Amino acid sequence: MRTENQKAWLFVIPVLALVAFNALVPMMTVVNYSVQETFGNNQFFWEGLGWFEQILRSDRFQAALGRQFMFTAIILAIEVPLGIIVALSMPRKGFWVPVCLVLMALPMLIPWNVVGSMWNIFTLPKIGLLGYFLNDVLGINYDMTQQPISAWITVVVMDVWHWTSLVVLLCYAGLVSIPDAYYQAAKIDGASAWSVFRYIQLPKMKAVLTIAVLLRFMDSFNIYTEPFVLTGGGPGNSTTLLSIDLVKIALGQFDLGPAAAMSLIYFAITLLVSWVFYVLMTKDDQP
Amino acid sequence: MIELHDVTKRVGQVTHIKPTTLTLEPGQFNVLLGATGSGKTSLIKLMAGLDPMASGRIEMDGQDVTRLNTQKRRISLVHQFFVNYPHMSVFENIASPLRVAGMTKSEIEGRVEEAADLLQLRPMLNRRPSELSGGQQQRTALARAIAKDSRAVFLDEPLANLDYKLREELREQLPDLFAGRGAVVVYATSEPEEALMLGGKTALMDDGRVTQFGTTSEIYRNPENLSAARVFSDPPINSAAVTIMRSEAELAGAAKWALTGAAADLPDGLYTVAIRPHRVLPVRSGAAEIELKGRVIVTELSGSDSSAHFQMGAEAWVSLASGVHPYRIGEDHVFYMDPGNCRYFGQDGRLVA
């Protein structure tokens, strides 16, 4: 007895076509490059998994990957708690709500390369306001163009400045959706401020917080424009994150094969870590 | 016992609760009955200490709690929405106020299990609220209120979001759940029927004021004023202007009847007569019944009751009778009422007879 309606496939076609054009086709081009070698003239030679092996074994890739994980870990460790704290301290009703929301949204409205330029000019020693202030007023030896530590701090602070707002706005949306009745129940039970956070606000924020962590992970793991404009990956290779390294290989050296292989490895890592985050953060929700 | 002395509440320029004096006692349900926006929830929040009072004084068991914050008032509150801690099991939800109070482990377990048994939550103790039905979630909230050693339990329309059958079931259980606990139980509702079924005492609320307070059945039978009569009637009570002259009432061009009993002594003048819909019937059922001629405008059949809205002069009245009556919209029909069931209110809205 077969009564399945094969027409259902028709309805899936638009989605399949869309996914094919915006993901599968471009990605297959990269897959195509990643297993071949070319010397121009549109001539290609089969290379197999050689590029993948070369990339994974290279010290340069491993170092860039290490820097990338460190950067993302620092960013998440600062932006998520800071975002929650700022969201908790924002007013929930009244005149100041729109003011706070606009102030929070401002950094996110600035184009990424402008953010990079802004912070570059702002922090240059001698010329930049912050650079001048740190060196000549406070007497702190700070030069992000020369010292790796200074460069790292600057990149991290810039990202925190640019993207903490996203975490704040998402958490805030979660917080204002909690009905007053929950706070009243907590008050009646005599719960402490910490208990209210731990047992009401945090659980109620969890869904948006999961999205915030995922977005911040993916964006910071794939970050390119801002650190590139700010430090260009330097001094030396100290702030050469994965995507900056990738562009150097692909466009600087025009090694299409290794760059394609690296792109796929990069993509796989992003996907895998995002999946792990997602599973860890939502595993409590399954009954 | 909760005593309110001239309690008021204002938000900005708006007065939410006008001066209210009320004494609520344990041992029976104290129902706050009023339409949406009449101030039931506002009054509960004042007693619970969740909102600040503009003036007045509140005492609980003789202790002045006016300046005492919510945590120290030893109260429980069950909301219309099902409020439970989402990431705690049912057991932990019921136990949470007990833990805050610093009870021992065995004492907590005993109390939680007792409350869970009363509300048939035993098999669900290890589940999360999100895994429960609406009725079970609300029972969990009720169990938390019961397990806690409260001086007062506020139930703010606790059954409003449950479906019909669950509501009936839980309403029957409610008085037994709180019987013999010594806590003052305050129950807010907008349904007159609910107040009647719960028994106890009722405070009628209208526009931020308590218009009448007393034994529920007594208020139903003898509303002190027109507003109380209107609040405590579903469908709404029939009312009309009447002229009384020499112990005879005349309802503008529709009917005329002789006054008996206390009403016979009313001085001549203008009054409002009110009679409940189920006292206006489509068939004659006694010698004392007088005729009301009207034109049927709307009919409704609900189960075994039929109601008819009919136009009589300037007034539209409702008749609610058991059994199915064949009305036709637009036709003239004679309805009957016993003048002995009529209540008369003066021009200030107060009951006079």
Short mmCIF file of C-alpha atoms in Angstrom, two decimals, chain B residues 29-275:
data_model
loop_
_atom_site.label_atom_id
_atom_site.label_comp_id
_atom_site.label_asym_id
_atom_site.label_seq_id
_atom_site.Cartn_x
_atom_site.Cartn_y
_atom_site.Cartn_z
CA PHE B 29 -12.22 32.16 51.76
CA ASN B 30 -12.12 35.93 51.41
CA VAL B 31 -13.11 36.55 47.82
CA LEU B 32 -12.32 39.82 46.07
CA LEU B 33 -14.93 40.02 43.34
CA GLY B 34 -14.84 42.68 40.66
CA ALA B 35 -14.46 43.31 36.96
CA THR B 36 -11.05 43.61 35.30
CA GLY B 37 -9.46 46.88 36.42
CA SER B 38 -11.57 47.21 39.56
CA GLY B 39 -8.49 47.02 41.80
CA LYS B 40 -8.37 43.39 42.94
CA THR B 41 -4.75 42.82 41.95
CA SER B 42 -3.73 46.28 43.19
CA LEU B 43 -5.20 45.54 46.60
CA ILE B 44 -3.46 42.15 46.75
CA LYS B 45 -0.14 43.72 45.82
CA LEU B 46 -0.56 46.26 48.63
CA MET B 47 -1.25 43.51 51.15
CA ALA B 48 1.68 41.50 49.81
CA GLY B 49 3.93 44.54 50.05
CA LEU B 50 4.84 44.39 46.35
CA ASP B 51 3.65 47.95 45.70
CA PRO B 52 4.01 50.97 47.97
CA MET B 53 0.90 52.42 49.62
CA ALA B 54 0.13 56.12 49.32
CA SER B 55 -1.39 56.19 52.82
CA GLY B 56 -2.98 53.94 55.41
CA ARG B 57 -1.88 51.07 57.60
CA ILE B 58 -1.87 47.27 57.32
CA GLU B 59 -1.76 44.88 60.26
CA MET B 60 -1.28 41.13 60.18
CA ASP B 61 -2.16 39.20 63.34
CA GLY B 62 -1.91 42.45 65.25
CA GLN B 63 1.58 43.29 63.94
CA ASP B 64 1.93 46.49 61.93
CA VAL B 65 3.43 45.39 58.60
CA THR B 66 3.02 48.70 56.76
CA ARG B 67 6.77 49.20 56.53
CA LEU B 68 7.72 45.55 56.49
CA ASN B 69 9.06 44.35 53.15
CA THR B 70 7.54 41.44 51.27
CA GLN B 71 10.09 38.85 52.37
CA LYS B 72 9.30 39.44 56.04
CA ARG B 73 5.51 39.40 55.77
CA ARG B 74 5.33 35.57 55.61
CA ILE B 75 2.88 35.38 52.73
CA SER B 76 2.32 33.34 49.58
CA LEU B 77 1.00 34.44 46.22
CA VAL B 78 -0.32 32.39 43.34
CA HIS B 79 -0.66 34.22 40.05
CA GLN B 80 -2.94 33.87 37.10
CA PHE B 81 0.07 32.81 35.01
CA PHE B 82 1.87 29.68 36.07
CA VAL B 83 4.96 31.02 37.81
CA ASN B 84 7.55 28.38 38.68
CA TYR B 85 11.33 28.38 38.58
CA PRO B 86 11.98 26.96 35.11
CA HIS B 87 15.21 25.07 35.79
CA MET B 88 14.23 23.46 39.06
CA SER B 89 12.34 20.23 39.52
CA VAL B 90 8.83 20.32 40.96
CA PHE B 91 10.29 19.17 44.29
CA GLU B 92 12.82 22.02 44.31
CA ASN B 93 10.14 24.49 43.29
CA ILE B 94 7.98 23.57 46.26
CA ALA B 95 11.01 23.43 48.55
CA SER B 96 12.59 26.73 47.51
CA PRO B 97 10.85 29.02 50.04
CA LEU B 98 11.46 26.42 52.76
CA ARG B 99 15.18 26.38 51.99
CA VAL B 100 15.30 30.17 52.17
CA ALA B 101 13.55 29.91 55.55
CA GLY B 102 16.36 27.61 56.70
CA MET B 103 14.39 24.46 57.50
CA THR B 104 16.10 21.15 58.05
CA LYS B 105 16.30 18.59 55.27
CA SER B 106 13.81 16.16 56.81
CA GLU B 107 11.36 18.95 57.60
CA ILE B 108 11.53 20.17 54.01
CA GLU B 109 10.99 16.68 52.64
CA GLY B 110 8.00 16.14 54.91
CA ARG B 111 6.34 19.38 53.95
CA VAL B 112 6.98 19.01 50.23
CA GLU B 113 5.60 15.49 50.24
CA GLU B 114 2.52 16.52 52.19
CA ALA B 115 1.78 19.35 49.75
CA ALA B 116 2.52 17.10 46.78
CA ASP B 117 0.07 14.49 48.07
CA LEU B 118 -2.67 17.06 48.55
CA LEU B 119 -2.26 18.27 44.99
CA GLN B 120 -1.58 14.87 43.39
CA LEU B 121 1.92 15.87 42.31
CA ARG B 122 3.74 12.85 43.77
CA PRO B 123 4.64 11.25 40.42
CA MET B 124 5.86 14.58 39.00
CA LEU B 125 8.24 15.61 41.79
CA ASN B 126 11.35 15.02 39.68
CA ARG B 127 10.09 16.70 36.53
CA ARG B 128 10.66 20.22 35.35
CA PRO B 129 7.72 22.66 35.10
CA SER B 130 8.08 22.74 31.30
CA GLU B 131 7.27 19.02 31.21
CA LEU B 132 3.96 19.52 33.00
CA SER B 133 0.50 20.42 31.77
CA GLY B 134 -0.96 23.82 32.64
CA GLY B 135 -3.04 22.34 35.43
CA GLN B 136 -0.03 20.57 36.95
CA GLN B 137 2.07 23.75 36.70
CA GLN B 138 -0.57 25.70 38.59
CA ARG B 139 -0.86 22.90 41.16
CA THR B 140 2.89 23.17 41.67
CA ALA B 141 2.51 26.89 42.35
CA LEU B 142 -0.33 26.11 44.78
CA ALA B 143 1.75 23.43 46.49
CA ARG B 144 4.54 25.99 47.02
CA ALA B 145 2.03 28.31 48.66
CA ILE B 146 0.67 25.52 50.87
CA ALA B 147 4.00 24.06 51.96
CA LYS B 148 5.22 27.44 53.10
CA ASP B 149 4.22 28.49 56.59
CA SER B 150 2.33 31.64 55.56
CA ARG B 151 0.14 34.00 57.51
CA ALA B 152 -1.69 34.94 54.32
CA VAL B 153 -2.18 33.25 50.97
CA PHE B 154 -3.15 35.43 48.02
CA LEU B 155 -4.70 33.67 45.03
CA ASP B 156 -4.95 36.14 42.16
CA GLU B 157 -7.36 34.58 39.64
CA PRO B 158 -5.44 31.31 39.90
CA LEU B 159 -7.85 29.39 37.70
CA ALA B 160 -8.30 31.97 34.94
CA ASN B 161 -5.82 30.37 32.55
CA LEU B 162 -6.99 26.79 33.01
CA ASP B 163 -9.48 25.08 30.78
CA TYR B 164 -13.03 24.65 31.94
CA LYS B 165 -12.82 21.12 33.31
CA LEU B 166 -9.58 21.62 35.24
CA ARG B 167 -10.94 24.84 36.65
CA GLU B 168 -14.02 23.08 38.04
CA GLU B 169 -11.90 20.30 39.49
CA LEU B 170 -9.37 22.54 41.20
CA ARG B 171 -12.03 24.95 42.46
CA GLU B 172 -13.76 22.13 44.28
CA GLN B 173 -10.47 21.16 45.96
CA LEU B 174 -9.37 24.64 46.92
CA PRO B 175 -11.40 25.21 50.11
CA ASP B 176 -10.30 21.80 51.46
CA LEU B 177 -6.63 22.50 50.68
CA PHE B 178 -6.55 25.54 52.90
CA ALA B 179 -8.96 24.33 55.57
CA GLY B 180 -7.44 24.27 59.05
CA ARG B 181 -4.17 25.95 58.06
CA GLY B 182 -4.76 29.17 59.96
CA ALA B 183 -3.74 31.34 57.04
CA VAL B 184 -5.93 34.12 55.70
CA VAL B 185 -6.90 33.09 52.18
CA VAL B 186 -7.66 35.91 49.74
CA TYR B 187 -9.03 34.90 46.37
CA ALA B 188 -9.47 37.36 43.53
CA THR B 189 -11.89 36.60 40.73
CA SER B 190 -14.05 38.34 38.18
CA GLU B 191 -16.66 35.59 38.06
CA PRO B 192 -19.65 35.92 40.42
CA GLU B 193 -20.34 32.20 40.15
CA GLU B 194 -16.86 31.40 41.43
CA ALA B 195 -17.43 33.53 44.52
CA LEU B 196 -20.70 31.73 45.22
CA MET B 197 -19.12 28.31 44.81
CA LEU B 198 -16.20 29.08 47.10
CA GLY B 199 -18.47 30.38 49.84
CA GLY B 200 -16.95 32.28 52.72
CA LYS B 201 -16.92 36.04 52.55
CA THR B 202 -16.86 38.35 49.57
CA ALA B 203 -15.62 41.89 49.12
CA LEU B 204 -17.17 43.45 46.05
CA MET B 205 -14.80 45.78 44.25
CA ASP B 206 -15.65 48.51 41.82
CA ASP B 207 -13.42 51.32 40.57
CA GLY B 208 -10.80 50.94 43.30
CA ARG B 209 -13.24 50.71 46.17
CA VAL B 210 -14.74 47.91 48.23
CA THR B 211 -18.43 48.51 47.71
CA GLN B 212 -19.67 45.81 50.05
CA PHE B 213 -18.13 43.18 52.28
CA GLY B 214 -19.82 40.29 54.03
CA THR B 215 -20.90 36.68 53.82
CA THR B 216 -21.04 35.76 50.16
CA SER B 217 -24.60 34.42 50.10
CA GLU B 218 -25.81 37.41 52.12
CA ILE B 219 -24.32 39.88 49.65
CA TYR B 220 -25.80 37.99 46.76
CA ARG B 221 -29.25 38.16 48.32
CA ASN B 222 -29.03 41.70 49.64
CA PRO B 223 -26.70 43.92 47.62
CA GLU B 224 -26.36 47.24 49.45
CA ASN B 225 -26.14 49.28 46.30
CA LEU B 226 -26.71 49.12 42.58
CA SER B 227 -23.00 48.70 41.80
CA ALA B 228 -22.81 45.66 44.09
CA ALA B 229 -25.92 44.20 42.49
CA ARG B 230 -24.41 44.66 39.03
CA VAL B 231 -21.02 43.15 39.91
CA PHE B 232 -22.62 40.12 41.50
CA SER B 233 -24.76 39.06 38.57
CA ASP B 234 -24.05 37.14 35.41
CA PRO B 235 -25.84 37.81 33.05
CA PRO B 236 -26.07 41.41 34.26
CA ILE B 237 -28.91 42.34 36.54
CA ASN B 238 -31.97 43.98 34.96
CA SER B 239 -32.60 47.52 36.06
CA ALA B 240 -34.97 50.30 35.10
CA ALA B 241 -36.17 53.65 36.36
CA VAL B 242 -39.51 53.47 38.17
CA THR B 243 -41.81 56.07 39.58
CA ILE B 244 -43.31 55.19 42.95
CA MET B 245 -46.53 56.85 43.95
CA ARG B 246 -48.76 55.81 46.81
CA SER B 247 -47.18 52.36 47.20
CA GLU B 248 -47.45 51.64 43.52
CA ALA B 249 -44.51 51.35 41.13
CA GLU B 250 -44.74 52.28 37.49
CA LEU B 251 -42.18 51.22 34.94
CA ALA B 252 -42.53 53.84 32.22
CA GLY B 253 -45.40 52.59 30.13
CA ALA B 254 -44.51 48.89 30.50
CA ALA B 255 -45.96 47.71 33.78
CA LYS B 256 -47.47 48.79 37.06
CA TRP B 257 -47.57 46.89 40.32
CA ALA B 258 -48.48 47.35 43.95
CA LEU B 259 -45.61 47.40 46.46
CA THR B 260 -45.58 45.02 49.39
CA GLY B 261 -43.43 44.50 52.47
CA ALA B 262 -40.74 47.09 53.20
CA ALA B 263 -41.16 48.63 49.75
CA ALA B 264 -44.74 49.60 50.57
CA ASP B 265 -43.46 52.32 52.92
CA LEU B 266 -41.20 54.03 50.35
CA PRO B 267 -41.91 57.73 49.94
CA ASP B 268 -43.09 58.83 46.51
CA GLY B 269 -40.37 59.58 43.99
CA LEU B 270 -37.99 58.24 41.36
CA TYR B 271 -36.18 54.94 42.04
CA THR B 272 -34.30 52.23 40.23
CA VAL B 273 -35.76 48.76 40.29
CA ALA B 274 -33.48 45.75 39.79
CA ILE B 275 -34.26 42.08 39.37
#
